[in-house]
Coordinates of C-alpha atoms in Angstrom, one line a residue:
X662 CA 24.0 37.1 6.6
X663 CA 26.5 35.2 4.5
X664 CA 26.4 32.2 6.8
X665 CA 22.6 32.1 6.6
X666 CA 22.7 32.2 2.8
X667 CA 25.3 29.4 2.7
X668 CA 23.1 27.4 5.1
X669 CA 20.1 27.8 2.9
X670 CA 22.1 26.8 -0.1
X671 CA 23.3 23.6 1.6
X672 CA 19.6 22.6 2.3
X673 CA 18.3 20.0 -0.2
X674 CA 14.7 19.4 -0.7
X675 CA 14.2 15.6 -0.2
X676 CA 11.4 15.5 -2.8
X677 CA 12.7 17.7 -5.5
X678 CA 14.2 14.9 -7.7
X679 CA 10.9 13.1 -8.1
X680 CA 8.5 15.9 -7.3
X681 CA 10.0 19.0 -9.0
X682 CA 8.8 22.5 -8.3
X683 CA 5.7 23.7 -10.2
X684 CA 6.9 26.5 -12.5
X685 CA 4.1 25.9 -15.1
X686 CA 1.2 26.1 -12.7
X687 CA 0.1 22.4 -13.0
X688 CA -2.2 22.8 -10.0
X689 CA -4.0 25.7 -11.6
X690 CA -4.8 23.9 -14.8
X691 CA -6.6 21.0 -13.0
X692 CA -10.2 21.4 -11.8
X693 CA -11.3 19.1 -9.0
X694 CA -14.4 17.1 -9.8
X695 CA -14.7 15.0 -6.7
X696 CA -12.8 12.9 -4.2
X697 CA -12.3 9.5 -5.8
X698 CA -10.5 7.6 -3.0
X699 CA -10.4 8.3 0.7
X700 CA -7.3 7.0 2.4
X701 CA -5.8 7.5 5.8
X702 CA -2.4 8.3 4.2
X703 CA -3.4 10.5 1.3
X704 CA -6.5 11.1 -0.8
X705 CA -7.0 10.7 -4.5
X706 CA -9.0 13.3 -6.5
X707 CA -10.7 13.0 -9.8
X708 CA -9.7 16.1 -11.8
X709 CA -10.3 17.6 -15.2
X710 CA -7.4 19.0 -17.3
X711 CA -8.6 22.1 -19.0
X712 CA -5.7 22.0 -21.5
X713 CA -6.0 18.4 -22.6
X714 CA -9.7 18.1 -22.0
X715 CA -9.3 14.8 -20.2
X716 CA -9.9 13.4 -16.7
X717 CA -7.1 12.3 -14.5
X718 CA -6.5 11.0 -10.9
X719 CA -4.2 13.0 -8.6
X720 CA -2.8 11.6 -5.4
X721 CA -2.1 14.3 -2.9
X722 CA 0.6 13.9 -0.2
X723 CA 1.0 16.2 2.8
X724 CA 4.7 17.0 3.2
X725 CA 4.3 17.5 6.9
X726 CA 2.9 14.0 7.4
X727 CA 5.4 12.4 5.2
X728 CA 8.3 14.0 7.0
X729 CA 6.8 13.3 10.4
X730 CA 6.9 9.6 9.6
X731 CA 10.7 9.8 9.1
X732 CA 13.2 9.4 6.4
X733 CA 11.8 5.9 5.4
X734 CA 8.5 7.5 4.6
X735 CA 10.3 10.1 2.5
X736 CA 12.2 7.4 0.6
X737 CA 9.0 5.4 0.0
X738 CA 7.1 8.4 -1.3
X739 CA 10.0 9.2 -3.7
X740 CA 10.2 5.5 -4.7
X741 CA 6.5 5.4 -5.7
X742 CA 7.0 8.3 -8.1
X743 CA 10.3 6.9 -9.4
X744 CA 8.8 3.5 -10.1
X745 CA 5.6 4.8 -11.8
X746 CA 7.7 7.1 -14.0
X747 CA 9.7 4.2 -15.4
X748 CA 6.8 1.8 -16.0
X749 CA 5.0 1.5 -19.3
X750 CA 2.5 -1.4 -19.6
X751 CA -1.1 -1.7 -20.7
X752 CA -2.1 -3.4 -17.5
X753 CA -0.5 -0.9 -15.1
X754 CA -1.9 2.6 -14.4
X755 CA -0.2 5.2 -16.5
X756 CA 2.0 7.9 -14.9
X757 CA 1.2 11.5 -16.1
X758 CA 3.2 13.9 -14.0
X759 CA 4.4 14.8 -10.5
X760 CA 5.2 18.1 -8.9
X761 CA 5.1 19.9 -5.5
X762 CA 4.0 23.0 -3.8
X763 CA 5.0 24.5 -0.5
X764 CA 3.0 22.1 1.6
X765 CA 1.9 19.2 -0.7
X766 CA 3.1 16.7 -3.3
X767 CA 1.0 15.8 -6.3
X768 CA 1.1 12.6 -8.3
X769 CA -1.0 12.6 -11.5
X770 CA -2.1 9.3 -13.0
X771 CA -4.5 7.9 -15.5
X772 CA -8.1 7.9 -14.3
X773 CA -9.7 4.5 -14.3
X774 CA -13.6 4.8 -14.3
X775 CA -14.6 1.1 -13.9
X776 CA -14.1 0.8 -10.1
X777 CA -12.4 -1.9 -8.1
X778 CA -12.4 -5.6 -8.7
X779 CA -13.2 -5.9 -5.0
X780 CA -16.6 -4.5 -5.7
X781 CA -17.4 -7.0 -8.4
X782 CA -16.1 -9.8 -6.1
X783 CA -18.5 -8.7 -3.4
X784 CA -21.4 -8.9 -5.9
X785 CA -20.5 -12.3 -7.4
X786 CA -18.7 -13.8 -4.4
X787 CA -17.0 -16.3 -6.7
X788 CA -16.3 -16.1 -10.4
X789 CA -16.7 -18.6 -13.2
X790 CA -13.7 -20.5 -14.6
X791 CA -13.5 -18.3 -17.6
X792 CA -13.4 -15.1 -15.6
X793 CA -10.8 -16.5 -13.2
X794 CA -8.6 -17.4 -16.2
X795 CA -9.1 -14.0 -17.7
X796 CA -8.4 -12.0 -14.6
X797 CA -5.5 -14.1 -13.5
X798 CA -3.8 -13.8 -16.9
X799 CA -4.0 -10.0 -16.7
X800 CA -2.4 -9.8 -13.2
X801 CA 0.2 -12.4 -14.1
X802 CA 1.2 -10.3 -17.2
X803 CA 1.5 -7.2 -15.0
X804 CA 3.6 -9.0 -12.4
X805 CA 5.8 -10.5 -15.0
X806 CA 6.5 -7.1 -16.5
X807 CA 7.3 -5.7 -13.0
X808 CA 9.7 -8.6 -12.5
X809 CA 11.5 -7.7 -15.8
X810 CA 11.9 -4.1 -14.4
X811 CA 13.3 -5.4 -11.0
X812 CA 10.3 -4.2 -9.1
X813 CA 8.6 -6.1 -6.3
X814 CA 4.9 -4.9 -6.0
X815 CA 4.3 -6.2 -2.5
X816 CA 0.7 -5.1 -2.2
X817 CA -1.3 -7.2 -4.6
X818 CA -4.9 -7.3 -3.7
X819 CA -8.3 -6.8 -5.3
X820 CA -8.6 -3.3 -3.9
X821 CA -5.5 -2.3 -6.0
X822 CA -7.0 -3.7 -9.3
X823 CA -9.2 -1.2 -11.2
X824 CA -11.2 -1.6 -14.4
X825 CA -10.5 0.6 -17.3
X826 CA -13.1 1.7 -19.8
X827 CA -12.7 -1.6 -21.8
X828 CA -13.2 -3.9 -18.8
X829 CA -9.5 -4.8 -18.4
X830 CA -7.8 -4.7 -15.0
X831 CA -4.9 -2.3 -14.2
X832 CA -2.6 -2.3 -11.1
X833 CA -2.6 0.9 -9.1
X834 CA -1.0 2.1 -5.8
X835 CA 2.8 1.5 -5.9
X836 CA 3.2 3.0 -2.4
X837 CA 4.6 -0.3 -1.0
X838 CA 6.7 -1.3 -4.1
X839 CA 10.4 -1.7 -4.1
X840 CA 13.0 -1.6 -6.9
X841 CA 15.6 -4.2 -6.2
X842 CA 19.2 -4.1 -7.2
X843 CA 19.8 -5.7 -10.6
X844 CA 21.3 -8.9 -9.2
X845 CA 19.7 -12.4 -9.2
X846 CA 20.3 -12.7 -5.5
X847 CA 18.9 -9.3 -4.6
X848 CA 16.6 -9.4 -1.5
X849 CA 14.6 -7.0 0.5
X850 CA 13.4 -7.3 4.2
X851 CA 10.4 -5.1 4.8
X852 CA 7.3 -6.7 6.1
X853 CA 4.6 -4.9 4.2
X854 CA 1.4 -5.3 2.3
X855 CA -1.8 -7.0 3.6
X856 CA -1.8 -10.0 5.9
X857 CA -4.3 -11.9 3.9
X858 CA -1.9 -11.9 0.9
X859 CA 1.4 -12.0 2.8
X860 CA 3.9 -14.7 1.8
X861 CA 5.5 -17.0 4.4
X862 CA 9.0 -15.9 3.6
X863 CA 8.0 -12.3 4.2
X864 CA 6.4 -13.0 7.5
X865 CA 9.4 -15.0 8.7
X866 CA 11.5 -11.9 8.6
X867 CA 14.1 -13.2 6.1
X868 CA 14.9 -11.8 2.7
X869 CA 12.5 -12.3 -0.2
X870 CA 12.2 -11.3 -3.8
X871 CA 9.5 -11.3 -6.6
X872 CA 8.1 -14.7 -5.5
X873 CA 6.0 -12.9 -2.8
X874 CA 3.9 -11.3 -5.5
X875 CA 3.1 -14.7 -7.0
X876 CA 2.1 -16.1 -3.7
X877 CA -0.3 -13.1 -3.4
X878 CA -1.6 -14.1 -6.9
X879 CA -2.3 -17.6 -5.6
X880 CA -4.3 -16.1 -2.7
X881 CA -6.1 -13.9 -5.3
X882 CA -7.0 -17.0 -7.4
X883 CA -8.3 -18.8 -4.3
X884 CA -10.4 -15.9 -3.2
X885 CA -12.1 -15.3 -6.6
X886 CA -12.7 -19.1 -7.0
X887 CA -14.2 -19.9 -3.6
X888 CA -15.4 -16.5 -2.2
X889 CA -13.0 -16.3 0.8
X890 CA -9.3 -16.2 1.6
X891 CA -7.4 -19.4 2.2
X892 CA -6.5 -18.3 5.7
X893 CA -8.6 -15.7 7.5
X894 CA -6.0 -13.1 8.6
X895 CA -5.4 -12.6 12.3
X896 CA -4.2 -9.5 14.2
X897 CA -0.6 -10.5 14.7
X898 CA 1.7 -11.3 11.8
X899 CA 3.6 -13.9 13.8
X900 CA 0.4 -15.8 14.5
X901 CA -0.4 -15.5 10.8
X902 CA 2.9 -17.1 10.0
X903 CA 2.1 -20.0 12.3
X904 CA -1.2 -20.5 10.6
X905 CA 0.4 -20.5 7.2
X906 CA 3.0 -23.1 8.3
X907 CA 0.2 -25.4 9.7
X908 CA -2.1 -24.9 6.7
X909 CA -2.3 -27.8 4.1
X910 CA -4.0 -26.5 1.0
X911 CA -6.6 -29.1 -0.1
X912 CA -9.0 -27.9 -2.7
X913 CA -12.7 -28.5 -2.1
X914 CA -14.6 -31.2 -3.9
X915 CA -15.9 -30.3 -7.3
X916 CA -13.1 -27.9 -8.1
X917 CA -11.6 -28.4 -11.6
X918 CA -8.3 -30.2 -11.3
X919 CA -6.5 -27.8 -13.6
X920 CA -7.6 -24.8 -11.5
X921 CA -6.6 -26.5 -8.3
X922 CA -3.2 -27.2 -9.9
X923 CA -2.6 -23.5 -10.5
X924 CA -3.6 -22.5 -7.0
X925 CA -1.4 -25.3 -5.4
X926 CA 1.6 -24.2 -7.4
X927 CA 1.2 -20.5 -6.7
X928 CA 0.7 -21.3 -2.9
X929 CA 3.8 -23.4 -2.6
X930 CA 5.5 -22.4 0.7
X931 CA 8.9 -22.9 -0.8
X932 CA 9.6 -19.8 -3.0
X933 CA 12.0 -21.8 -5.2
X934 CA 9.4 -24.3 -6.2
X935 CA 6.6 -21.7 -6.5
X936 CA 5.1 -21.0 -10.0
X937 CA 6.7 -17.7 -11.0
X938 CA 6.3 -16.1 -14.5
X939 CA 3.8 -16.1 -17.3
X940 CA 5.8 -18.8 -19.1
X941 CA 5.3 -21.2 -16.2
X942 CA 1.6 -20.5 -16.0
X943 CA 1.1 -20.9 -19.7
X944 CA 2.4 -24.4 -19.5
X945 CA -0.3 -25.4 -17.0
X946 CA -3.4 -27.1 -18.3
X947 CA -5.6 -24.3 -16.9
X948 CA -4.1 -21.8 -19.3
X949 CA -2.5 -23.8 -22.1
X950 CA -4.4 -23.6 -25.3
X951 CA -7.4 -21.9 -23.6
X952 CA -6.2 -18.2 -23.5
X953 CA -3.6 -16.3 -25.4
X954 CA -1.5 -14.2 -23.0
X955 CA -0.2 -12.1 -25.9
X956 CA -3.7 -11.3 -27.0
X957 CA -4.7 -10.4 -23.4
X958 CA -1.7 -8.1 -23.1
X959 CA -2.7 -6.3 -26.3
X960 CA -6.3 -6.2 -25.2
X961 CA -7.7 -8.0 -28.3
X962 CA -10.4 -9.9 -26.3
X963 CA -13.7 -8.4 -25.5
X964 CA -13.9 -8.5 -21.7
X965 CA -17.7 -9.1 -21.8
X966 CA -17.2 -12.5 -23.5
X967 CA -15.7 -14.0 -20.4
X968 CA -18.9 -13.6 -18.3
X969 CA -20.8 -16.8 -18.2
X970 CA -24.5 -17.3 -17.6
X971 CA -23.9 -18.0 -14.0
X972 CA -22.0 -14.7 -13.6
X973 CA -24.7 -12.8 -15.3
X974 CA -27.4 -14.4 -13.2
X975 CA -25.6 -13.2 -10.0
X976 CA -25.3 -9.7 -11.3
X977 CA -27.9 -7.2 -10.0
X978 CA -30.1 -5.3 -12.4
X979 CA -27.7 -2.5 -13.0
X980 CA -25.6 -0.8 -15.7
X981 CA -23.0 -3.5 -15.3
X982 CA -25.5 -6.2 -16.1
X983 CA -26.7 -4.3 -19.2
X984 CA -23.1 -3.8 -20.3
X985 CA -22.3 -7.5 -20.0
X986 CA -25.6 -8.6 -21.7
X987 CA -24.8 -6.2 -24.6
X988 CA -22.1 -8.6 -25.7
X989 CA -24.6 -11.5 -26.4
X990 CA -24.8 -12.6 -30.0
X991 CA -28.5 -11.6 -30.2
X992 CA -27.8 -8.0 -29.5
X993 CA -24.5 -7.6 -31.4
X994 CA -23.6 -4.1 -30.0
X995 CA -20.6 -2.0 -30.6
X996 CA -17.9 -2.2 -28.0
X997 CA -19.2 -0.3 -25.0
X998 CA -17.6 1.3 -22.0
X999 CA -17.2 -0.5 -18.7
X1000 CA -19.6 1.0 -16.2
X1001 CA -18.6 2.1 -12.7
X1002 CA -19.7 -0.1 -9.9
X1003 CA -21.3 1.4 -6.8
X1004 CA -21.7 -1.5 -4.4
X1005 CA -21.1 -1.3 -0.7
X1006 CA -17.5 -1.9 0.4
X1007 CA -17.6 -4.6 3.0
X1008 CA -14.7 -6.3 4.7
X1009 CA -12.1 -4.3 2.8
X1010 CA -8.5 -4.9 3.4
X1011 CA -5.9 -2.2 3.8
X1012 CA -2.3 -2.3 3.0
X1013 CA 0.2 -1.8 5.8
X1014 CA 4.0 -1.5 6.1
X1015 CA 6.0 -2.4 9.1
X1016 CA 9.8 -2.0 9.0
X1017 CA 11.0 -5.1 10.7
X1018 CA 13.2 -4.6 13.7
X1019 CA 14.2 -8.1 15.0
X1020 CA 15.3 -7.0 18.5
X1021 CA 12.1 -5.1 19.0
X1022 CA 9.3 -7.2 17.5
X1023 CA 10.3 -10.4 19.3
X1024 CA 9.0 -8.9 22.5
X1025 CA 6.4 -6.3 21.3
X1026 CA 2.8 -6.4 20.3
X1027 CA 1.1 -4.0 17.8
X1028 CA -1.1 -1.6 19.7
X1029 CA -4.5 -1.8 18.1
X1030 CA -6.5 -0.8 21.1
X1031 CA -9.5 1.5 20.4
X1032 CA -12.9 1.7 22.1
X1033 CA -14.7 2.0 18.8
X1034 CA -12.5 0.4 16.3
X1035 CA -13.8 -0.9 13.0
X1036 CA -15.9 -4.0 12.9
X1037 CA -14.1 -5.0 9.7
X1038 CA -12.0 -8.1 10.7
X1039 CA -9.6 -7.6 7.8
X1040 CA -9.1 -3.9 8.6
X1041 CA -7.9 -4.9 12.1
X1042 CA -5.7 -7.8 10.8
X1043 CA -3.3 -6.0 8.6
X1044 CA 0.1 -4.4 9.1
X1045 CA 0.4 -0.6 9.3
X1046 CA 1.4 1.1 6.0
X1047 CA 3.7 3.6 7.8
X1048 CA 6.7 3.3 10.0
X1049 CA 5.9 2.5 13.6
X1050 CA 8.1 4.8 15.7
X1051 CA 8.7 5.3 19.3
X1052 CA 7.5 8.8 19.7
X1053 CA 6.1 11.1 22.4
X1054 CA 3.0 10.1 24.3
X1055 CA 1.0 12.0 26.8
X1056 CA 0.7 8.9 29.0
X1057 CA 1.0 5.1 28.9
X1058 CA -2.8 4.8 28.6
X1059 CA -2.7 6.4 25.1
X1060 CA -1.1 3.2 23.8
X1061 CA -4.4 1.4 24.5
X1062 CA -6.9 4.1 23.8
X1063 CA -5.5 5.6 20.6
X1064 CA -7.2 4.4 17.4
X1065 CA -5.3 2.6 14.7
X1066 CA -4.2 4.7 11.8
X1067 CA -6.2 3.7 8.7
X1068 CA -9.4 2.9 10.6
X1069 CA -12.5 4.3 8.9
X1070 CA -13.5 6.4 11.9
X1071 CA -10.2 8.1 12.0
X1072 CA -9.8 9.0 8.3
X1073 CA -12.3 11.9 8.7
X1074 CA -10.2 13.7 11.2
X1075 CA -6.7 13.5 9.9
X1076 CA -7.0 13.2 6.2
X1077 CA -6.3 16.3 4.1
X1078 CA -9.9 16.6 3.0
X1079 CA -11.8 19.0 0.8
X1080 CA -14.3 21.2 2.4
X1081 CA -17.7 19.5 2.9
X1082 CA -19.4 22.1 0.8
X1083 CA -17.7 23.1 -2.4
X1084 CA -18.3 23.9 -6.0
X1085 CA -18.3 21.0 -8.5
X1086 CA -15.0 22.4 -9.9
X1087 CA -12.3 23.9 -7.8
X1088 CA -8.7 24.6 -8.4
X1089 CA -6.4 22.0 -7.0
X1090 CA -4.2 24.6 -5.4
X1091 CA -7.1 25.8 -3.3
X1092 CA -7.3 22.5 -1.4
X1093 CA -7.0 23.1 2.3
X1094 CA -5.9 20.8 5.1
X1095 CA -9.0 19.9 7.1
X1096 CA -7.2 18.2 9.9
X1097 CA -8.6 19.1 13.3
X1098 CA -7.3 16.2 15.3
X1099 CA -4.4 16.7 17.7
X1100 CA -3.3 13.1 17.1
X1101 CA -0.5 12.6 14.6
X1102 CA 0.3 9.5 12.6
X1103 CA 3.6 9.3 14.4
X1104 CA 1.9 9.1 17.8
X1105 CA 1.0 5.5 17.4
X1106 CA 3.6 3.1 18.7
X1107 CA 4.3 -0.5 19.3
X1108 CA 3.8 -1.2 23.0
X1109 CA 6.2 -3.7 24.7
X1110 CA 4.9 -6.8 26.5
X1111 CA 4.8 -6.2 30.3
X1112 CA 6.3 -9.6 31.0
X1113 CA 9.6 -8.9 29.4
X1114 CA 11.2 -6.4 31.7
X1115 CA 14.6 -6.7 30.1
X1116 CA 13.2 -5.7 26.7
X1117 CA 11.0 -2.9 27.9
X1118 CA 11.5 0.5 26.2
X1119 CA 11.8 3.3 28.7
X1120 CA 10.2 6.7 28.1
X1121 CA 12.5 9.7 28.4
X1122 CA 11.4 13.2 29.0
X1123 CA 12.1 14.1 25.4
X1124 CA 10.4 11.1 23.9
X1125 CA 11.2 7.4 23.2
X1126 CA 14.8 6.5 22.7
X1127 CA 15.8 5.0 19.3
X1128 CA 19.0 3.8 17.7
X1129 CA 19.0 4.9 14.1
X1130 CA 22.2 3.4 12.9
X1131 CA 22.1 -0.3 13.3
X1132 CA 22.7 -1.5 9.8
X1133 CA 23.2 0.0 6.4
X1134 CA 20.4 -2.1 4.8
X1135 CA 17.5 0.1 3.8
X1136 CA 14.9 -2.2 5.3
X1137 CA 16.2 -3.4 8.6
X1138 CA 17.0 -1.4 11.7
X1139 CA 17.5 -2.4 15.3
X1140 CA 16.0 -0.3 18.1
X1141 CA 17.8 -0.2 21.4
X1142 CA 17.3 1.6 24.7
X1143 CA 19.4 4.7 25.0
X1144 CA 20.5 5.9 28.5
X1145 CA 19.0 9.3 29.5
X1146 CA 21.1 12.3 28.9
X1147 CA 22.4 14.2 31.9
X1148 CA 21.3 17.8 31.8
X1149 CA 23.4 20.2 33.9
X1150 CA 22.1 23.6 34.8
X1151 CA 25.0 26.0 35.1
X1152 CA 25.1 29.0 37.4
X1153 CA 26.5 32.0 35.5
X1154 CA 27.8 33.5 38.8
X1155 CA 29.8 30.4 39.7
X1156 CA 33.5 31.3 39.8
X1157 CA 34.5 27.7 38.9
X1158 CA 32.2 27.7 35.8
X1159 CA 35.0 27.3 33.3
X1160 CA 36.6 24.4 35.2
X1161 CA 33.3 22.6 35.6
X1162 CA 32.4 22.9 31.9
X1163 CA 35.9 21.6 30.9
X1164 CA 35.4 18.6 33.2
X1165 CA 32.0 17.9 31.8
X1166 CA 33.3 18.0 28.3
X1167 CA 36.0 15.5 29.1
X1168 CA 33.3 13.1 30.6
X1169 CA 31.1 13.5 27.5
X1170 CA 28.2 14.9 29.6

């Protein structure tokens, strides 16, 4: 009994530091209003705090799924809460609280009612110069603050930019972020984020720093200016790297020269020559003397004033159009609240993370095979947001028939979802795991190429072999084939049992 108690005392909860136990009943004081975001990894719920009389957003993690993805997933889940806890900026979502229960982790954040910038982009397709300047200034200020806090965001995209009630953007979802060591030469090596926004130095597999976020800002500027991405993402990140190397960014005719200069400097393939920082952008003609970055950071501008007649003309007859028109000098309204957009989400991108393993990826392809996979090309052209592991498979055909994690058709079966019929308000602690699928996130693997016999990974009776200790770096590991273990079945009635066991121990069997 004493040994058991000591064993329990030695056990440490890997989440307890960032997600403490819930002694004050946080889950009971929140009432679930609705599911705000559906995600293959974890859902986000809009909740009502009965004590503070306010609405918040709560991100829910399943402990089982986080642990199944391995220690890297545990570290990244803790890293997200750790980073959000230390950040305090008007253009970044506010952290409220984090706690845990027996089966789930909870991350409470500020609720942003305005919806995603992606929805507005799909309505307008391209923005006016004033809106581009306004939106780019906000994201640049947020990235500059993250750089001052030694944080690499690594997942900049329009789906992670939400409008607050005043029409200003805020960055959300720090699940792929990384806090670097406080050293000017600090680097990280994880290939993560979204292929459409991935920087060339990240795709090359070498170390990178904050400059990857400013490359993504250049892709963002290009997209909102021209209505599409500079390079349409492909399925393989190595092919995407080749396309970026061959690409020569020439701005279309009729584009303002000052805007083209911003995009060209942000999309510089050399990270040392890339425009990084608000001070650098403020010296460019596109921003200098035309917008006050300090006023943007303090939210002194009325966001409606940046919508031009062309923008308003492309808006549908909706609450958003009425909200923008209310800022015209003829109507002279009081400062209103930014309405939530409800447009259809088409061609959404999804963030993925793949821990780079050089000896493995040089001869492996990412298994995306699915008979009914999404028709969204960007959904199929991104890197997975969890660690690809070599795990148990029923047969080799599962590598080609299993759907990709994160596909829309799969999220209904493995997400921890709320019951389809429930009261408008429900205690957060009453949420149940609605998973009915026998497929686990860790069951999806990278399949080797069949033409590289010397690099093929063999399947053992107890699963795929994997070498866990290749390097001390947090972001790089090398997978190697392990020889199968010899299992000896001993006969208890054998008179030479003791001698055989001693010989087996000497031979490390």
